[in-house]
Structure formats: structure tokens, C-alpha cells
mmCIF file of C-alpha atoms in Angstrom:
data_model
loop_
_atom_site.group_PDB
_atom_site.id
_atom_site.type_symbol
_atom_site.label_atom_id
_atom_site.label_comp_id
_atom_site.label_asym_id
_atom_site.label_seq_id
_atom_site.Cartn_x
_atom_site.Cartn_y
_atom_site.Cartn_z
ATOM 1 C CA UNK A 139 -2.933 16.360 5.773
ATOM 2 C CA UNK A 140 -6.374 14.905 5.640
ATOM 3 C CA UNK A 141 -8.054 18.014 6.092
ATOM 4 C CA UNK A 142 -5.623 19.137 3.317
ATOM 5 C CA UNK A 143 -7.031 16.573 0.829
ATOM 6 C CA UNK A 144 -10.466 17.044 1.631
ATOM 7 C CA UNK A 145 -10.563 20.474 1.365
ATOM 8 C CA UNK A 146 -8.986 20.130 -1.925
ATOM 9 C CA UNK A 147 -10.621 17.317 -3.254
ATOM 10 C CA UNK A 148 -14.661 18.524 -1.886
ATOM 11 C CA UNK A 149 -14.118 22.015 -2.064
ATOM 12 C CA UNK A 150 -11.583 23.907 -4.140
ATOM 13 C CA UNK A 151 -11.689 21.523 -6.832
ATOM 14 C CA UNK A 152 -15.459 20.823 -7.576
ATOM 15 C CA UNK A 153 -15.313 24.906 -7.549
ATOM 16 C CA UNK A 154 -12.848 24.973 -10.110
ATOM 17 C CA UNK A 155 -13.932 22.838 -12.601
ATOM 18 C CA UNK A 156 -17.000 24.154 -12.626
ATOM 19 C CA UNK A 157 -15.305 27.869 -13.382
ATOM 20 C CA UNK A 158 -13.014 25.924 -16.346
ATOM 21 C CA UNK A 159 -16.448 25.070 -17.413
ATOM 22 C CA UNK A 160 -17.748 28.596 -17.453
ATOM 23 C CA UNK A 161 -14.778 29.942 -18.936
ATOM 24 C CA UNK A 162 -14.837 26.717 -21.823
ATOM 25 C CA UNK A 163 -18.598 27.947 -22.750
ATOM 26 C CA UNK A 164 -17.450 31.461 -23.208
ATOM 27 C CA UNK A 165 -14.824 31.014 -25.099
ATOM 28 C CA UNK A 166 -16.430 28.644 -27.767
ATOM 29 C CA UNK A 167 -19.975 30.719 -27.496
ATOM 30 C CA UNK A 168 -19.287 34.476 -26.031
ATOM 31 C CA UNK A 169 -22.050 33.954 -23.759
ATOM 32 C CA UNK A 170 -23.697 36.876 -22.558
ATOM 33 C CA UNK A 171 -22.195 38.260 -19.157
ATOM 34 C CA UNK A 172 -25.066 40.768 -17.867
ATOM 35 C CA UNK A 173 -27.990 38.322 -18.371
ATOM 36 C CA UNK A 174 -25.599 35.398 -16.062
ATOM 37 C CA UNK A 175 -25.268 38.576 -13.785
ATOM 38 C CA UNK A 176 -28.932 39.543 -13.768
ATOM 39 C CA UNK A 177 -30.192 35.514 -13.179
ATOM 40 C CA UNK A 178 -27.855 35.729 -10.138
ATOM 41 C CA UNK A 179 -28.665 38.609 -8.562
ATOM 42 C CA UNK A 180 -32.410 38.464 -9.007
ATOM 43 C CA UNK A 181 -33.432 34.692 -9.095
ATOM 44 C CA UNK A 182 -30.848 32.204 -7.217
ATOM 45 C CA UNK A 183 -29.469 34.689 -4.535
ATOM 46 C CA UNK A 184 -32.893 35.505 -2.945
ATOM 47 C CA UNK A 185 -33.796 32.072 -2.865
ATOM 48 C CA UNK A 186 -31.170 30.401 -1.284
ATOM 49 C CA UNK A 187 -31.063 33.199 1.542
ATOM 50 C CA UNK A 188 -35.004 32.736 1.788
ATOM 51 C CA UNK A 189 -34.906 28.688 1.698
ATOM 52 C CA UNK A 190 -32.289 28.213 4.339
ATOM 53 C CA UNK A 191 -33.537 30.679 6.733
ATOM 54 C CA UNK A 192 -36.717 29.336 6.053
ATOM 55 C CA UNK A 193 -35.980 25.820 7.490
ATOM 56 C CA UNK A 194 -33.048 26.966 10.112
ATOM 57 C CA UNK A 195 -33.593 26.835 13.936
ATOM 58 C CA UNK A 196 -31.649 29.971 14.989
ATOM 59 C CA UNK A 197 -32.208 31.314 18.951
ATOM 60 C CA UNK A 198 -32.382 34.906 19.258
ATOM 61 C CA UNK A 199 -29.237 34.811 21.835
ATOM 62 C CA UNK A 200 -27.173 32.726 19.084
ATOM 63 C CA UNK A 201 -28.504 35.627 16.560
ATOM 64 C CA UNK A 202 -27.010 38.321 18.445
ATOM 65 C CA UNK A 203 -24.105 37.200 19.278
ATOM 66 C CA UNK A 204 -23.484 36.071 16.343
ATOM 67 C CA UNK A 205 -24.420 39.694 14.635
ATOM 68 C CA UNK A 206 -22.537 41.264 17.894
ATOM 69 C CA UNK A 207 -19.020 39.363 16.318
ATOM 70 C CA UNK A 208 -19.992 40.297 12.563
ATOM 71 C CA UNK A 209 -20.355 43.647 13.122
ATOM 72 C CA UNK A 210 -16.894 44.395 15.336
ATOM 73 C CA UNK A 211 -15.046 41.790 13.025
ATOM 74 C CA UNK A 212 -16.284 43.706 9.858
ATOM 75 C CA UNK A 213 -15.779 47.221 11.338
ATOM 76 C CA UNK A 214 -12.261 46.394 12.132
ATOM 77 C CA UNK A 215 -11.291 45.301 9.124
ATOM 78 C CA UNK A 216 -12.895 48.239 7.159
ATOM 79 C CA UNK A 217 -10.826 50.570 8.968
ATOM 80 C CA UNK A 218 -7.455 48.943 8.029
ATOM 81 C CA UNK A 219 -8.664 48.293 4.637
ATOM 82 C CA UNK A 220 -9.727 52.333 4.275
ATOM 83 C CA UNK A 221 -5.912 53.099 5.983
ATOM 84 C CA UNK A 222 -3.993 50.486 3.176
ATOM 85 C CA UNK A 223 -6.516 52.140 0.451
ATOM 86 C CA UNK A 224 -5.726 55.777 1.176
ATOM 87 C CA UNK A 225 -1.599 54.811 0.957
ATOM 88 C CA UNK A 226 -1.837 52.895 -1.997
ATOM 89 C CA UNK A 227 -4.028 56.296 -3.593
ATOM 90 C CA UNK A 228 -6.436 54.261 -5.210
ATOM 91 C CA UNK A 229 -9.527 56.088 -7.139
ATOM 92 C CA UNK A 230 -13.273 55.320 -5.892
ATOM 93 C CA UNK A 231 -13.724 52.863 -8.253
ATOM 94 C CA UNK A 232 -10.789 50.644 -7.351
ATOM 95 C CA UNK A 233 -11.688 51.570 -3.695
ATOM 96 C CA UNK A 234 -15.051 50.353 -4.226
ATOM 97 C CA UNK A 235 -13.917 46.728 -5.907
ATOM 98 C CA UNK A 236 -10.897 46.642 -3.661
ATOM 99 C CA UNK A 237 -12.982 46.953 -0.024
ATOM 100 C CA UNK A 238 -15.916 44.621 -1.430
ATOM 101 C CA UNK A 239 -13.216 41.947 -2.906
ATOM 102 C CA UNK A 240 -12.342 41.724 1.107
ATOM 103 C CA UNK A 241 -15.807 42.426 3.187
ATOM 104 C CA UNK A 242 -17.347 40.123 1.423
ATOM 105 C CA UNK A 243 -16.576 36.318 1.432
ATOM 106 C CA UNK A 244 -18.209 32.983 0.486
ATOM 107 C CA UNK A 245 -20.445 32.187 2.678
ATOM 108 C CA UNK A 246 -22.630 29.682 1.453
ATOM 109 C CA UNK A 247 -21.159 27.607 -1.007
ATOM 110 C CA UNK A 248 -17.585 27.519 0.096
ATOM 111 C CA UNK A 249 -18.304 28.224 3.799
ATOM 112 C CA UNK A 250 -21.344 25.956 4.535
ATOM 113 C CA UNK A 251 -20.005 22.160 3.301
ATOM 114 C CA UNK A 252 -16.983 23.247 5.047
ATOM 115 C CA UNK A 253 -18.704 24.350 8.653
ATOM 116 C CA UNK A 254 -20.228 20.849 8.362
ATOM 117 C CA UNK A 255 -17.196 18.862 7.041
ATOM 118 C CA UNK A 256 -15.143 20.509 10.268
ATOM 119 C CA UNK A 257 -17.818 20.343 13.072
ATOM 120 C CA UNK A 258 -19.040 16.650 11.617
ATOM 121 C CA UNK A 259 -22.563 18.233 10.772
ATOM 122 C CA UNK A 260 -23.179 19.588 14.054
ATOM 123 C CA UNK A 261 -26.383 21.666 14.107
ATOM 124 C CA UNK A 262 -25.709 24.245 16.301
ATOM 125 C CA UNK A 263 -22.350 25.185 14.761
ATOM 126 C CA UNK A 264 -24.624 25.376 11.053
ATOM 127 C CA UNK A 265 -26.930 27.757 12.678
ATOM 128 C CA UNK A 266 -23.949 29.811 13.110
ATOM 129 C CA UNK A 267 -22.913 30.172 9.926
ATOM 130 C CA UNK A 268 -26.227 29.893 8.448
ATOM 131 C CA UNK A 269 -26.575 33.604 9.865
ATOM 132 C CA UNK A 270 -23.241 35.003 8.694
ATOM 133 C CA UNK A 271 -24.580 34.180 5.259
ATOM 134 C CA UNK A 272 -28.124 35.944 5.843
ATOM 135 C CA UNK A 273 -25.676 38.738 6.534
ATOM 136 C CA UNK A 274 -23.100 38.256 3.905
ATOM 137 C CA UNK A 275 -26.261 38.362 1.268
ATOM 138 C CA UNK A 276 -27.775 41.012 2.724
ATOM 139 C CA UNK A 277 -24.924 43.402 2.844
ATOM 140 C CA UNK A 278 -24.128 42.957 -0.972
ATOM 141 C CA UNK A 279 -27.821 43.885 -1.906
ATOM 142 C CA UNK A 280 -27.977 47.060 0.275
ATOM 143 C CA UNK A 281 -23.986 48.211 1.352
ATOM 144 C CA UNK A 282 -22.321 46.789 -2.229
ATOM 145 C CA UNK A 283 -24.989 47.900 -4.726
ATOM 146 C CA UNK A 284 -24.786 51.639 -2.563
ATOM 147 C CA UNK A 285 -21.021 51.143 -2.835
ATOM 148 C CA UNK A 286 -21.017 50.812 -6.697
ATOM 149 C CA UNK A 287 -23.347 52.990 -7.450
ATOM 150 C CA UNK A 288 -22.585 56.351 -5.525
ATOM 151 C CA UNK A 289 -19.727 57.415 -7.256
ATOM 152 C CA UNK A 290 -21.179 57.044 -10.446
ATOM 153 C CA UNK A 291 -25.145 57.662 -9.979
ATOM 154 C CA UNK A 292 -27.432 60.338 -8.373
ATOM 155 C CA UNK A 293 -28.440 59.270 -4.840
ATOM 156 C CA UNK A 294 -32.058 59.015 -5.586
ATOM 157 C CA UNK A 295 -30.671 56.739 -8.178
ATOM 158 C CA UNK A 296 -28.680 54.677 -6.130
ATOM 159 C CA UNK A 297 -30.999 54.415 -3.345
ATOM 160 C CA UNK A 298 -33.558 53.206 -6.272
ATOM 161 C CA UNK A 299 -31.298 50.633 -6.982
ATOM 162 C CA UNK A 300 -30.625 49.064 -3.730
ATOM 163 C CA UNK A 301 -34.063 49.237 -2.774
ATOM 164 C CA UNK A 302 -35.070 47.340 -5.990
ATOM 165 C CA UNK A 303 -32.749 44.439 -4.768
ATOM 166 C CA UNK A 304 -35.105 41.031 -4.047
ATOM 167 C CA UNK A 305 -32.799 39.734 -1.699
ATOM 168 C CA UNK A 306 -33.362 42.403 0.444
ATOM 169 C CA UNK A 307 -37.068 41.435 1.107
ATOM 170 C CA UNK A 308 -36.337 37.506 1.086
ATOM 171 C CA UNK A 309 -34.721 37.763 4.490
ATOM 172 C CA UNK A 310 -37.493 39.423 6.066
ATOM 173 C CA UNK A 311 -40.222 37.431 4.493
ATOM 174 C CA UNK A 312 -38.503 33.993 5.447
ATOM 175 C CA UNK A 313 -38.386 34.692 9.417
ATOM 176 C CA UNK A 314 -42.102 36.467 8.948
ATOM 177 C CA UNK A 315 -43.143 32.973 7.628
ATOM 178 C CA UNK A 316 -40.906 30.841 9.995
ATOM 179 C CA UNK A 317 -42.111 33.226 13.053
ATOM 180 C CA UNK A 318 -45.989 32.493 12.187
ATOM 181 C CA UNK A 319 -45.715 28.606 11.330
ATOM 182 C CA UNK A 320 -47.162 29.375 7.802
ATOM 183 C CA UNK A 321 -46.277 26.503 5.504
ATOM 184 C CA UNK A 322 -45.283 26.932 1.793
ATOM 185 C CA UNK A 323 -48.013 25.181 -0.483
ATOM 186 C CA UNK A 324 -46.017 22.871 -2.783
ATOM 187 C CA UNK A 325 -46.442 23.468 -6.092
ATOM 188 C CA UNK A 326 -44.477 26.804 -4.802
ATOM 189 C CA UNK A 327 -42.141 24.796 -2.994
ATOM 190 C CA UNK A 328 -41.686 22.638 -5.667
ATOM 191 C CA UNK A 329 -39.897 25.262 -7.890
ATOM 192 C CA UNK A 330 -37.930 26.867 -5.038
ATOM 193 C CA UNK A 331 -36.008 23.686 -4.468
ATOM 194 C CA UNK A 332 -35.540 23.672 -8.287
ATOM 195 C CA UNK A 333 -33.949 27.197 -8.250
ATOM 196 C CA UNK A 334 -32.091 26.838 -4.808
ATOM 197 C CA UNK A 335 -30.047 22.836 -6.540
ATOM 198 C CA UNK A 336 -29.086 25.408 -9.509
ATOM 199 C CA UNK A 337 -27.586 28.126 -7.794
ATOM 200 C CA UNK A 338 -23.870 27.169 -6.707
ATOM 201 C CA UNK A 339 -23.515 25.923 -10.947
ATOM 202 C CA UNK A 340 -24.745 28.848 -13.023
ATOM 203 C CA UNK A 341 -22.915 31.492 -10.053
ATOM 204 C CA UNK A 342 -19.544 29.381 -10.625
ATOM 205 C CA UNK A 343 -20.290 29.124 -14.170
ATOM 206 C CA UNK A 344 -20.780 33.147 -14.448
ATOM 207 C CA UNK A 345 -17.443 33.450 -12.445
ATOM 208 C CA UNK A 346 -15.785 30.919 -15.400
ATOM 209 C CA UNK A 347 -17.344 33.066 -17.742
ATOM 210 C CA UNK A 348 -16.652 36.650 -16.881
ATOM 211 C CA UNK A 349 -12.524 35.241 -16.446
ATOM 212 C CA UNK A 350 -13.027 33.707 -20.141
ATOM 213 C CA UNK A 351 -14.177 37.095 -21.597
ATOM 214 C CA UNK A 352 -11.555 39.683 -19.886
ATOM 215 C CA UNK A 353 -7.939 40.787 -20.444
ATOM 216 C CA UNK A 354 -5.422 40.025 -17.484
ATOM 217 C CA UNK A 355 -4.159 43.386 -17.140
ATOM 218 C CA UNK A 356 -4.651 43.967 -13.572
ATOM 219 C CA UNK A 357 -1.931 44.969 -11.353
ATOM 220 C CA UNK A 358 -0.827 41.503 -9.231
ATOM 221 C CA UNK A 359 0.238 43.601 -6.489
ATOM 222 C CA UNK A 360 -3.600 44.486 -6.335
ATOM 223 C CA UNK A 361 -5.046 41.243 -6.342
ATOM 224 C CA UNK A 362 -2.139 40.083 -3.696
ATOM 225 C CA UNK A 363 -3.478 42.687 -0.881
ATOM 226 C CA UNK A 364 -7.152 42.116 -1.556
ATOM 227 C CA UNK A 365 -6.102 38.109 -0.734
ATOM 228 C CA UNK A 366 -4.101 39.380 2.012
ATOM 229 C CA UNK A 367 -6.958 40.622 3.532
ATOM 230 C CA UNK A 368 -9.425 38.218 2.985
ATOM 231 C CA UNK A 369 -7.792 35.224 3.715
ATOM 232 C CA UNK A 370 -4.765 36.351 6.511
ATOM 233 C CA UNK A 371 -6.384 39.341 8.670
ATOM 234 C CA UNK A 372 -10.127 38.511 8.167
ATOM 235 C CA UNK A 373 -9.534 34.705 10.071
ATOM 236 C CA UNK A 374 -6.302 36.988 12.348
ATOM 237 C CA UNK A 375 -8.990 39.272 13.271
ATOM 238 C CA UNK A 376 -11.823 36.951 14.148
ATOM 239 C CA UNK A 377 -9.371 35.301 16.385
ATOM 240 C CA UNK A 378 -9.342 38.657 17.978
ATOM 241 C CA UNK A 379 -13.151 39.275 18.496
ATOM 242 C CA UNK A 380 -13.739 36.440 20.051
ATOM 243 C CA UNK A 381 -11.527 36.503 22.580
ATOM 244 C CA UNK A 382 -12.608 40.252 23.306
ATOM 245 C CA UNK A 383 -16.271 39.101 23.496
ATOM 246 C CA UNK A 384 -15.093 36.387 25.558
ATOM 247 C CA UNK A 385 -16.863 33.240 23.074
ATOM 248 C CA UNK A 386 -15.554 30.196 23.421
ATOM 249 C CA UNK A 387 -15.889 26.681 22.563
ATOM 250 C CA UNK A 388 -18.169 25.655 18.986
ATOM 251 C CA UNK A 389 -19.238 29.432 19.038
ATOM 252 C CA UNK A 390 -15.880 30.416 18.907
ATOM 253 C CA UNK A 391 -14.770 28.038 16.849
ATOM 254 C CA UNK A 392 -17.472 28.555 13.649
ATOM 255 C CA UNK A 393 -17.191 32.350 14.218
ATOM 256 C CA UNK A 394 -13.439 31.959 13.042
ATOM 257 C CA UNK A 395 -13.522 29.561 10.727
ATOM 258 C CA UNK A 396 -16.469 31.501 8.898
ATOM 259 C CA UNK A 397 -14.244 34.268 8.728
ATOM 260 C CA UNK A 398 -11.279 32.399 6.729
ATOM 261 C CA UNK A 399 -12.789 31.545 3.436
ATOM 262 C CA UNK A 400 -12.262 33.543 0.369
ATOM 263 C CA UNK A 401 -14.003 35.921 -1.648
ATOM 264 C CA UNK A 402 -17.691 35.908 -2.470
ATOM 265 C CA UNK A 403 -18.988 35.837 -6.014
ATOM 266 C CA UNK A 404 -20.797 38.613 -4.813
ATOM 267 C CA UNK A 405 -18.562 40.654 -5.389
ATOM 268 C CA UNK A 406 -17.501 39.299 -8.561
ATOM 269 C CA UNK A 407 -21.645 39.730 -9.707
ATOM 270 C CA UNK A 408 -21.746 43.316 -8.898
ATOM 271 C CA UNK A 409 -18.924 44.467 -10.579
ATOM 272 C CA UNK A 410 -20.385 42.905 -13.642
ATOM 273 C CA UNK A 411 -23.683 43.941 -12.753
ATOM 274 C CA UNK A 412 -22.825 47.308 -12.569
ATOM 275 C CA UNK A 413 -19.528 47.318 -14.433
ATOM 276 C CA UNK A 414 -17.205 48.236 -11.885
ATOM 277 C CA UNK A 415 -13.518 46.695 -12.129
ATOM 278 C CA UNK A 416 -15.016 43.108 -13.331
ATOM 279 C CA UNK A 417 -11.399 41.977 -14.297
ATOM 280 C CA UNK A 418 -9.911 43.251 -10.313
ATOM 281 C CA UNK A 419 -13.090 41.327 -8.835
ATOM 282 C CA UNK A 420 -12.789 37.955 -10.815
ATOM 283 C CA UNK A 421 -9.169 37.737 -10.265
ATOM 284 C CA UNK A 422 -9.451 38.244 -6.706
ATOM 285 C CA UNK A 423 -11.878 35.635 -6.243
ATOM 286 C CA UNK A 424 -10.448 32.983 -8.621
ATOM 287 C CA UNK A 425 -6.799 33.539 -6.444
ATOM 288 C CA UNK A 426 -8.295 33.700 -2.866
ATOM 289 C CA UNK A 427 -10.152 30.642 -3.824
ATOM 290 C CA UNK A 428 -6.774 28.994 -4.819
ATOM 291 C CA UNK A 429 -4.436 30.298 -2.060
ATOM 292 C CA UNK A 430 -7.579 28.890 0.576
ATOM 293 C CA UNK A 431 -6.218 25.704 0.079
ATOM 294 C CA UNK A 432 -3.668 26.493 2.331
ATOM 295 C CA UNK A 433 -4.691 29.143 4.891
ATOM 296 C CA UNK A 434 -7.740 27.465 5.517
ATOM 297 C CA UNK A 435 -6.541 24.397 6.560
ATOM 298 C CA UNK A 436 -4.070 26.343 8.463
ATOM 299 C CA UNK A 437 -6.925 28.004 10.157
ATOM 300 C CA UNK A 438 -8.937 25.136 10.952
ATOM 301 C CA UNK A 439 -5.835 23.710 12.731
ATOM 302 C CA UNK A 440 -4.884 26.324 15.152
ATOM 303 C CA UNK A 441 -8.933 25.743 16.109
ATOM 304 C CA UNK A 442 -8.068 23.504 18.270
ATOM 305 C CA UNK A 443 -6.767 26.247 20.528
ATOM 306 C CA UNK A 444 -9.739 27.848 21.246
ATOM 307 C CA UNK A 445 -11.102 26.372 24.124
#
């Protein structure tokens, strides 16, 4: 029941009101959508992935088994998605909101306070999940933007799009930098703490304001399998994975737990970005974030069987 409380109370709460307060500015101002988008996607997301790798101690044995579990988990759960996909007979745009309202969850601002809130601030355990979110920002900038884009655009175009993506130079700059011991001067410093404190507000706040601005017309049945996914057979199948790979104890434990939470805004920021399903890929994020409550306590008490 604690964990219950806190959950609610530090995490799905404080997430909430800040999306009421997105979705309160839209509705008295019609802010604008794409330029929220844009500031996401080009300013805040970048930094944050740069600034915590930046100042993370990360082993290169705890990096690849830690990429080792991301990739199986992930590839695993694509394929079931692409079987329940092809049933269902959804088009390539649905297909495309549907798969990244799943692959993708929140990994940083939902996933991070909690890692520490479980494991009591445990440093190792942080380093963990500090590397699931390099990859779960990475694979929205290169994998997502592809995804959203090839059904529509040329591949040159595409390509030109993903490639044009800052976040996808951020991550290698930060371990170039970490790697040779050179030290950011202040005055840039300075701003990129500025930038990184703002990030979790205006991305909730763009959330609150692309669910002010649309019509609830989706399909529930929709938005029911993409939380499904995300928040019953992505934690179901990290079980899994680590007891194939054999992981056990804090490993173990942060790989699944990183796996439980619910959808990224990611997600959410591309399809407005690039106007693909917005109304599917808020819905399924505001829900997931909801239903958490529940499955993720659930999930962080049946850690206490992994040994």
C-alpha cells in the first residue's frame, strides 16, 4: 500500500496536473502545437540525454548487458505487436502510432524518480536505467522519425529527416567528452542546467495541450491493446529475458522494473511532429500513465522474487 501511495502521490499525480495544466492553457489560449513539438524535439530532448550521460559512471560490462536485455526484450515484443497488428488489419499509419505507442516508454521522467524511489537511490541500479533511456531517446530520433516518415515521404527524404535529429549526435558527443575528461566551461554549463530543470514541464505541458486541442474519436479498443502491451507484456516479457540471460539480483531487478512504465511522450511528440495519429498517441499515453498506478506497483512487488 505504501508503494501504492507513493507512486501516486510522487509520480502519477505531479504528471497529471501538470497535463490539466497544458490542456487549461490550450483551451483558454489555442496555443500552438508544432512549435511545443519542435522545442521538444530539438532543445530539451538532446539535452537531457547529453547531461545525464555526461555525468553517469556506466562500465562497459553493465553497458552491454544492459543493451544485450534491450535488444531481445524489444525484439520480442515487436514480433507479437507486428502478429496482433496484422489481425486487427490496421493501415501503416495506425501501425506506425500503434507499435511506437508500445516500444517506446518513459524512461526518464516517469522511470528515473521511480528506479531511485524503489532501489533507495542506489547508484548502480541508476546506471541501469540511465542507459535504457540513452536508448529509449535514441531510438525515437532514428527508428520513430524513419517509422513516421516512410510511408508518407521519399527515402532520401526520410533519411534527411532522421539524420537532421540533434539527439542523435548528443549521445555520441557526451561519452566523447566523458571518455577524454574534457570539462564543460560554465557559462555553457550554466544554460544546459537551465534547459535540462525545464524539460519534464513544457513536455507534460505539450502532452496537456495536444489532449486540449483534439476530438476523442479514437476507437477504445485501440488505446486498450496499445496499454496492454506496454504496461502487461513489456514488464511479462522482461521477466522473461532475464531469466534467459541468466541476470539476477539489482540487475535483474532494474531491467524489469524499467520495462513496466508507460508510454513515452515520445511518441506522443512525433505524431504531432509529423502529424501521424496525434489523437491515438495522446490517448495512449494519458491512459497507460493512469492504469500504471496499478501494474506498476504490482510489478515492483513480485520483484522481490527475483533473486
Amino acid at each position: 500500500m505504501n508503494y501504492f501511495m507513493h507512486i501516486l502521490l510522487n509520480n502519477v499525480i505531479p504528471l497529471c496536473i501538470m497535463i490539466a495544466i497544458g490542456a487549461v492553457l490550450q483551451r483558454a489560449f489555442q496555443l500552438d502545437i508544432k512549435t511545443l513539438s519542435k522545442l521538444n524535439i530539438y532543445l530539451f530532448s538532446p539535452v537531457i540525454v547529453f547531461k545525464m550521460l555526461y555525468e553517469s559512471a556506466i562500465s562497459g560490462k553493465v553497458l552491454f548487458q544492459v543493451l544485450l536485455f534491450f535488444c531481445i526484450s524489444l525484439g520480442l515484443l515487436i514480433f507479437i505487436i507486428e502478429i496482433t497488428m496484422r489481425i486487427r488489419g490496421y493501415k501503416a499509419g495506425m501501425k506506425v502510432a500503434m507499435r511506437n505507442s508500445i516500444i517506446f516508454y518513459n524512461s526518464a521522467n516517469y522511470a528515473i524518480p521511480l528506479n531511485q524511489l524503489v532501489f533507495v537511490g542506489d547508484p548502480f541500479t541508476m546506471s541501469v536505467q540511465i542507459i535504457i533511456m540513452m536508448m529509449q531517446s535514441l531510438l525515437p530520433n532514428t527508428y520513430g522519425v524513419y517509422s513516421v516518415n516512410s510511408h508518407k515521404n521519399s527515402l532520401k527524404r526520410t533519411l534527411f529527416t532522421v539524420f537532421s535529429m540533434p539527439t542523435l549526435y548528443a549521445i555520441p558527443l557526451a561519452f566523447l567528452l566523458k571518455g577524454l575528461s574534457i570539462p564543460i566551461p560554465q557559462p555553457i554549463y550554466i544554460p544546459l542546467n537551465y534547459i535540462y530543470n525545464g524539460f519534464i514541464a513544457t513536455a507534460l505541458v505539450t502532452l496537456g495541450v495536444q489532449l486540449g486541442s483534439m476530438k476523442w474519436q479514437i476507437k477504445l479498443s485501440d488505446v486498450l491493446i496499445s496499454n496492454f502491451f506496454r504496461l502487461i507484456i513489456g514488464p511479462a516479457l522482461g521477466f522473461a529475458v532475464v531469466l534467459l540471460l541468466g541476470f539476477h539480483g539489482p540487475m535483474a531487478q532494474a531491467l524489469v522494473l524499467s520495462s513496466a512504465v508507460p508510454t513515452s511522450l515520445n511518441s506522443v511528440l512525433l505524431a504531432v511532429e509529423f502529424d501521424n495519429e496525434p489523437e491515438f498517441a495522446s490517448q495512449a499515453i494519458f491512459s497507460s500513465t493512469i492504469f500504471s498506478i496499478f501494474t506498476v506497483t504490482f510489478v515492483i512487488y513480485l520483484l522481490q522474487f527475483i533473486r
